[in-house]
Amino acid sequence: QVLSLGVRSITASAGAFVAVKVDGSAYAWGNTHTGGEALDALRSVRTIVATRAAFAALLVTGEVTAWGERNSGGDATAVATALHGVHHIVAARTCFAAFKKDSSAVVWGNRKYGGDTSAVAAFLTSQVTFIAHTFGAMVAVKSDGTVAAWGANDSGGDASAVQASLQGVVRVVGNSRAFAALSADGKV
């Protein structure tokens, strides 16, 4: 009955759903291992995104909360103190990325497939405008057109062979195992 009126959005993981009502309350159902557990206290939701087995909610306060399978981003404990001042969130297969108002980005999730940002931590502290993902890697683009990749090497997480040509990048897209970058001068 609770979802018979006033639902403004619905999001799905591999085995669960979350509906957000016009009043900002959220309701989850489905497999509890993929984020279907009860969300009694979740209010003031702006948006929700999902990985394959977890959800992340951006609240109107600019804070983010996550739940679901730990290795799919459902546990944001390691980055919880940084999840404030957020204006946008995105989901990859097993990781989430939060874009902050100060132009930094915070990433969490499966460490092997993009959740470990230790190699690019300094890069993510400012001017991040875009993050693309594949099955197991992520790429961040800064406003100056520079790019950093991380995650599983066989999924595009190692761009060292082409790093010198990744200048002036305006857009990156990913498929399941590779990235393609478009530069401002029209080169791919």
PDB file of C-alpha atoms in Angstrom:
ATOM      1  CA  GLN A   1       0.000   0.000   0.000  1.00  0.00           C
ATOM      2  CA  VAL A   2       2.827   2.393   0.816  1.00  0.00           C
ATOM      3  CA  LEU A   3       3.925   2.466  -2.842  1.00  0.00           C
ATOM      4  CA  SER A   4       0.504   2.785  -4.435  1.00  0.00           C
ATOM      5  CA  LEU A   5       0.848   6.583  -4.795  1.00  0.00           C
ATOM      6  CA  GLY A   6       3.507   9.252  -4.975  1.00  0.00           C
ATOM      7  CA  VAL A   7       6.498   7.271  -6.270  1.00  0.00           C
ATOM      8  CA  ARG A   8       8.888   9.518  -8.207  1.00  0.00           C
ATOM      9  CA  SER A   9      11.668   7.026  -9.098  1.00  0.00           C
ATOM     10  CA  ILE A  10      12.625   3.380  -8.946  1.00  0.00           C
ATOM     11  CA  THR A  11      16.098   1.836  -9.110  1.00  0.00           C
ATOM     12  CA  ALA A  12      17.177  -1.818  -9.363  1.00  0.00           C
ATOM     13  CA  SER A  13      20.203  -3.898  -8.468  1.00  0.00           C
ATOM     14  CA  ALA A  14      20.554  -7.509  -9.662  1.00  0.00           C
ATOM     15  CA  GLY A  15      18.048  -8.729  -7.083  1.00  0.00           C
ATOM     16  CA  ALA A  16      16.359  -5.805  -5.346  1.00  0.00           C
ATOM     17  CA  PHE A  17      14.488  -2.570  -5.945  1.00  0.00           C
ATOM     18  CA  VAL A  18      14.292   0.819  -4.232  1.00  0.00           C
ATOM     19  CA  ALA A  19      11.459   3.264  -4.778  1.00  0.00           C
ATOM     20  CA  VAL A  20      11.714   6.928  -3.794  1.00  0.00           C
ATOM     21  CA  LYS A  21       8.494   8.790  -3.064  1.00  0.00           C
ATOM     22  CA  VAL A  22       7.842  12.466  -3.744  1.00  0.00           C
ATOM     23  CA  ASP A  23       8.349  13.195  -0.020  1.00  0.00           C
ATOM     24  CA  GLY A  24      11.934  11.837  -0.239  1.00  0.00           C
ATOM     25  CA  SER A  25      11.309   8.610   1.663  1.00  0.00           C
ATOM     26  CA  ALA A  26      12.761   5.400   0.230  1.00  0.00           C
ATOM     27  CA  TYR A  27      11.489   1.836   0.339  1.00  0.00           C
ATOM     28  CA  ALA A  28      13.524  -1.259  -0.624  1.00  0.00           C
ATOM     29  CA  TRP A  29      12.435  -4.817  -1.319  1.00  0.00           C
ATOM     30  CA  GLY A  30      13.885  -7.978  -2.795  1.00  0.00           C
ATOM     31  CA  ASN A  31      16.978 -10.004  -2.019  1.00  0.00           C
ATOM     32  CA  THR A  32      18.603  -8.674   1.151  1.00  0.00           C
ATOM     33  CA  HIS A  33      22.064  -9.630  -0.163  1.00  0.00           C
ATOM     34  CA  THR A  34      21.637  -7.193  -3.057  1.00  0.00           C
ATOM     35  CA  GLY A  35      20.165  -4.264  -1.129  1.00  0.00           C
ATOM     36  CA  GLY A  36      16.578  -5.325  -0.517  1.00  0.00           C
ATOM     37  CA  GLU A  37      16.630  -4.745   3.243  1.00  0.00           C
ATOM     38  CA  ALA A  38      14.264  -2.387   5.047  1.00  0.00           C
ATOM     39  CA  LEU A  39      15.133   1.326   4.966  1.00  0.00           C
ATOM     40  CA  ASP A  40      13.035   2.622   7.831  1.00  0.00           C
ATOM     41  CA  ALA A  41      15.264   5.615   8.553  1.00  0.00           C
ATOM     42  CA  LEU A  42      16.108   6.742   5.003  1.00  0.00           C
ATOM     43  CA  ARG A  43      14.464  10.098   4.318  1.00  0.00           C
ATOM     44  CA  SER A  44      15.215  13.245   2.309  1.00  0.00           C
ATOM     45  CA  VAL A  45      16.510  11.254  -0.669  1.00  0.00           C
ATOM     46  CA  ARG A  46      17.464  13.222  -3.775  1.00  0.00           C
ATOM     47  CA  THR A  47      18.521  10.260  -5.933  1.00  0.00           C
ATOM     48  CA  ILE A  48      19.504   6.589  -5.739  1.00  0.00           C
ATOM     49  CA  VAL A  49      21.887   4.630  -7.979  1.00  0.00           C
ATOM     50  CA  ALA A  50      22.735   0.920  -7.978  1.00  0.00           C
ATOM     51  CA  THR A  51      25.670  -1.359  -8.656  1.00  0.00           C
ATOM     52  CA  ARG A  52      24.965  -5.019  -9.343  1.00  0.00           C
ATOM     53  CA  ALA A  53      24.358  -5.750  -5.637  1.00  0.00           C
ATOM     54  CA  ALA A  54      24.212  -2.466  -3.698  1.00  0.00           C
ATOM     55  CA  PHE A  55      22.572   0.946  -3.604  1.00  0.00           C
ATOM     56  CA  ALA A  56      23.790   4.444  -2.774  1.00  0.00           C
ATOM     57  CA  ALA A  57      21.476   7.316  -1.908  1.00  0.00           C
ATOM     58  CA  LEU A  58      22.321  10.989  -2.264  1.00  0.00           C
ATOM     59  CA  LEU A  59      20.402  12.930   0.361  1.00  0.00           C
ATOM     60  CA  VAL A  60      19.242  16.532   0.012  1.00  0.00           C
ATOM     61  CA  THR A  61      21.850  17.430   2.660  1.00  0.00           C
ATOM     62  CA  GLY A  62      24.664  16.397   0.275  1.00  0.00           C
ATOM     63  CA  GLU A  63      25.466  13.308   2.314  1.00  0.00           C
ATOM     64  CA  VAL A  64      25.556   9.787   0.883  1.00  0.00           C
ATOM     65  CA  THR A  65      24.556   6.483   2.414  1.00  0.00           C
ATOM     66  CA  ALA A  66      25.118   3.023   0.917  1.00  0.00           C
ATOM     67  CA  TRP A  67      23.823  -0.473   1.621  1.00  0.00           C
ATOM     68  CA  GLY A  68      23.853  -3.935   0.091  1.00  0.00           C
ATOM     69  CA  GLU A  69      26.708  -6.281  -0.687  1.00  0.00           C
ATOM     70  CA  ARG A  70      30.011  -5.003   0.728  1.00  0.00           C
ATOM     71  CA  ASN A  71      32.083  -5.926  -2.360  1.00  0.00           C
ATOM     72  CA  SER A  72      29.642  -4.087  -4.598  1.00  0.00           C
ATOM     73  CA  GLY A  73      29.850  -0.756  -2.763  1.00  0.00           C
ATOM     74  CA  GLY A  74      27.299  -1.463  -0.052  1.00  0.00           C
ATOM     75  CA  ASP A  75      29.778  -0.535   2.677  1.00  0.00           C
ATOM     76  CA  ALA A  76      31.040   3.058   2.483  1.00  0.00           C
ATOM     77  CA  THR A  77      32.553   3.032   5.985  1.00  0.00           C
ATOM     78  CA  ALA A  78      36.111   3.625   4.702  1.00  0.00           C
ATOM     79  CA  VAL A  79      35.083   6.874   2.963  1.00  0.00           C
ATOM     80  CA  ALA A  80      32.147   7.922   5.153  1.00  0.00           C
ATOM     81  CA  THR A  81      33.856  11.068   6.484  1.00  0.00           C
ATOM     82  CA  ALA A  82      34.344  12.288   2.890  1.00  0.00           C
ATOM     83  CA  LEU A  83      30.738  11.709   1.786  1.00  0.00           C
ATOM     84  CA  HIS A  84      29.426  15.211   2.435  1.00  0.00           C
ATOM     85  CA  GLY A  85      29.056  18.158   0.078  1.00  0.00           C
ATOM     86  CA  VAL A  86      28.147  15.729  -2.713  1.00  0.00           C
ATOM     87  CA  HIS A  87      26.121  16.954  -5.698  1.00  0.00           C
ATOM     88  CA  HIS A  88      26.050  13.856  -7.930  1.00  0.00           C
ATOM     89  CA  ILE A  89      26.634  10.095  -7.650  1.00  0.00           C
ATOM     90  CA  VAL A  90      27.196   7.410 -10.280  1.00  0.00           C
ATOM     91  CA  ALA A  91      27.383   3.636 -10.158  1.00  0.00           C
ATOM     92  CA  ALA A  92      29.603   1.158 -11.969  1.00  0.00           C
ATOM     93  CA  ARG A  93      29.255  -2.633 -11.779  1.00  0.00           C
ATOM     94  CA  THR A  94      30.792  -2.930  -8.298  1.00  0.00           C
ATOM     95  CA  CYS A  95      31.746   0.647  -7.307  1.00  0.00           C
ATOM     96  CA  PHE A  96      30.206   4.033  -6.675  1.00  0.00           C
ATOM     97  CA  ALA A  97      31.634   7.491  -7.329  1.00  0.00           C
ATOM     98  CA  ALA A  98      30.486  10.669  -5.601  1.00  0.00           C
ATOM     99  CA  PHE A  99      31.174  14.077  -7.139  1.00  0.00           C
ATOM    100  CA  LYS A 100      31.628  16.763  -4.513  1.00  0.00           C
ATOM    101  CA  LYS A 101      30.863  20.471  -4.756  1.00  0.00           C
ATOM    102  CA  ASP A 102      34.591  21.206  -4.288  1.00  0.00           C
ATOM    103  CA  SER A 103      35.225  19.315  -7.615  1.00  0.00           C
ATOM    104  CA  SER A 104      36.825  16.297  -5.934  1.00  0.00           C
ATOM    105  CA  ALA A 105      35.544  12.740  -6.291  1.00  0.00           C
ATOM    106  CA  VAL A 106      35.190   9.932  -3.774  1.00  0.00           C
ATOM    107  CA  VAL A 107      35.087   6.299  -4.924  1.00  0.00           C
ATOM    108  CA  TRP A 108      34.295   3.135  -2.978  1.00  0.00           C
ATOM    109  CA  GLY A 109      33.406  -0.466  -3.670  1.00  0.00           C
ATOM    110  CA  ASN A 110      35.199  -3.593  -4.811  1.00  0.00           C
ATOM    111  CA  ARG A 111      38.899  -2.828  -4.385  1.00  0.00           C
ATOM    112  CA  LYS A 112      40.020  -5.067  -7.269  1.00  0.00           C
ATOM    113  CA  TYR A 113      37.554  -3.555  -9.750  1.00  0.00           C
ATOM    114  CA  GLY A 114      37.902   0.195  -9.181  1.00  0.00           C
ATOM    115  CA  GLY A 115      37.253   0.687  -5.471  1.00  0.00           C
ATOM    116  CA  ASP A 116      40.949   1.055  -4.623  1.00  0.00           C
ATOM    117  CA  THR A 117      41.900   4.604  -5.636  1.00  0.00           C
ATOM    118  CA  SER A 118      45.225   4.718  -3.772  1.00  0.00           C
ATOM    119  CA  ALA A 119      47.195   5.042  -7.032  1.00  0.00           C
ATOM    120  CA  VAL A 120      45.091   8.032  -8.181  1.00  0.00           C
ATOM    121  CA  ALA A 121      44.103   9.591  -4.850  1.00  0.00           C
ATOM    122  CA  ALA A 122      45.879  12.898  -5.543  1.00  0.00           C
ATOM    123  CA  PHE A 123      44.298  13.105  -9.005  1.00  0.00           C
ATOM    124  CA  LEU A 124      40.794  12.818  -7.542  1.00  0.00           C
ATOM    125  CA  THR A 125      41.180  15.765  -5.143  1.00  0.00           C
ATOM    126  CA  SER A 126      40.237  18.534  -7.593  1.00  0.00           C
ATOM    127  CA  GLN A 127      38.782  19.454 -10.993  1.00  0.00           C
ATOM    128  CA  VAL A 128      37.140  16.044 -11.583  1.00  0.00           C
ATOM    129  CA  THR A 129      34.352  16.489 -14.126  1.00  0.00           C
ATOM    130  CA  PHE A 130      33.578  12.984 -15.290  1.00  0.00           C
ATOM    131  CA  ILE A 131      34.118   9.332 -14.381  1.00  0.00           C
ATOM    132  CA  ALA A 132      33.585   6.472 -16.826  1.00  0.00           C
ATOM    133  CA  HIS A 133      33.695   2.770 -16.049  1.00  0.00           C
ATOM    134  CA  THR A 134      34.055  -0.676 -17.537  1.00  0.00           C
ATOM    135  CA  PHE A 135      33.312  -4.017 -15.906  1.00  0.00           C
ATOM    136  CA  GLY A 136      36.336  -3.691 -13.613  1.00  0.00           C
ATOM    137  CA  ALA A 137      38.001  -0.284 -13.961  1.00  0.00           C
ATOM    138  CA  MET A 138      37.326   3.441 -13.808  1.00  0.00           C
ATOM    139  CA  VAL A 139      38.676   6.542 -15.541  1.00  0.00           C
ATOM    140  CA  ALA A 140      38.435  10.103 -14.243  1.00  0.00           C
ATOM    141  CA  VAL A 141      38.651  13.180 -16.461  1.00  0.00           C
ATOM    142  CA  LYS A 142      39.630  16.578 -15.101  1.00  0.00           C
ATOM    143  CA  SER A 143      38.516  19.961 -16.408  1.00  0.00           C
ATOM    144  CA  ASP A 144      41.985  20.453 -17.930  1.00  0.00           C
ATOM    145  CA  GLY A 145      41.538  17.313 -20.067  1.00  0.00           C
ATOM    146  CA  THR A 146      43.918  15.076 -18.149  1.00  0.00           C
ATOM    147  CA  VAL A 147      42.930  11.489 -17.418  1.00  0.00           C
ATOM    148  CA  ALA A 148      43.710   8.850 -14.790  1.00  0.00           C
ATOM    149  CA  ALA A 149      42.690   5.179 -14.894  1.00  0.00           C
ATOM    150  CA  TRP A 150      42.594   2.583 -12.137  1.00  0.00           C
ATOM    151  CA  GLY A 151      41.169  -0.852 -11.412  1.00  0.00           C
ATOM    152  CA  ALA A 152      41.705  -4.192 -13.119  1.00  0.00           C
ATOM    153  CA  ASN A 153      44.350  -3.990 -15.840  1.00  0.00           C
ATOM    154  CA  ASP A 154      42.401  -6.329 -18.142  1.00  0.00           C
ATOM    155  CA  SER A 155      39.414  -3.977 -17.937  1.00  0.00           C
ATOM    156  CA  GLY A 156      41.196  -0.730 -18.816  1.00  0.00           C
ATOM    157  CA  GLY A 157      42.644   0.077 -15.404  1.00  0.00           C
ATOM    158  CA  ASP A 158      46.160   0.566 -16.796  1.00  0.00           C
ATOM    159  CA  ALA A 159      46.448   3.411 -19.309  1.00  0.00           C
ATOM    160  CA  SER A 160      50.241   3.727 -19.096  1.00  0.00           C
ATOM    161  CA  ALA A 161      50.766   2.610 -22.720  1.00  0.00           C
ATOM    162  CA  VAL A 162      48.626   5.505 -24.021  1.00  0.00           C
ATOM    163  CA  GLN A 163      48.912   8.041 -21.186  1.00  0.00           C
ATOM    164  CA  ALA A 164      51.017  10.479 -23.249  1.00  0.00           C
ATOM    165  CA  SER A 165      48.238  10.762 -25.838  1.00  0.00           C
ATOM    166  CA  LEU A 166      45.525  11.363 -23.219  1.00  0.00           C
ATOM    167  CA  GLN A 167      45.627  15.155 -23.301  1.00  0.00           C
ATOM    168  CA  GLY A 168      42.742  17.501 -23.934  1.00  0.00           C
ATOM    169  CA  VAL A 169      40.219  14.739 -23.277  1.00  0.00           C
ATOM    170  CA  VAL A 170      36.592  15.871 -23.180  1.00  0.00           C
ATOM    171  CA  ARG A 171      34.812  12.525 -22.947  1.00  0.00           C
ATOM    172  CA  VAL A 172      35.575   8.892 -22.131  1.00  0.00           C
ATOM    173  CA  VAL A 173      33.295   5.911 -22.712  1.00  0.00           C
ATOM    174  CA  GLY A 174      33.772   2.358 -21.540  1.00  0.00           C
ATOM    175  CA  ASN A 175      32.502  -0.995 -22.676  1.00  0.00           C
ATOM    176  CA  SER A 176      32.979  -4.188 -20.663  1.00  0.00           C
ATOM    177  CA  ARG A 177      36.806  -4.285 -20.952  1.00  0.00           C
ATOM    178  CA  ALA A 178      38.177  -1.086 -22.528  1.00  0.00           C
ATOM    179  CA  PHE A 179      37.872   2.683 -22.711  1.00  0.00           C
ATOM    180  CA  ALA A 180      37.876   5.102 -25.651  1.00  0.00           C
ATOM    181  CA  ALA A 181      38.713   8.775 -25.149  1.00  0.00           C
ATOM    182  CA  LEU A 182      37.627  11.715 -27.288  1.00  0.00           C
ATOM    183  CA  SER A 183      39.881  14.772 -27.247  1.00  0.00           C
ATOM    184  CA  ALA A 184      38.853  18.367 -27.866  1.00  0.00           C
ATOM    185  CA  ASP A 185      40.491  18.296 -31.304  1.00  0.00           C
ATOM    186  CA  GLY A 186      38.313  15.368 -32.423  1.00  0.00           C
ATOM    187  CA  LYS A 187      40.838  12.560 -31.996  1.00  0.00           C
ATOM    188  CA  VAL A 188      39.886   9.206 -30.489  1.00  0.00           C
TER     189      VAL A 188
END
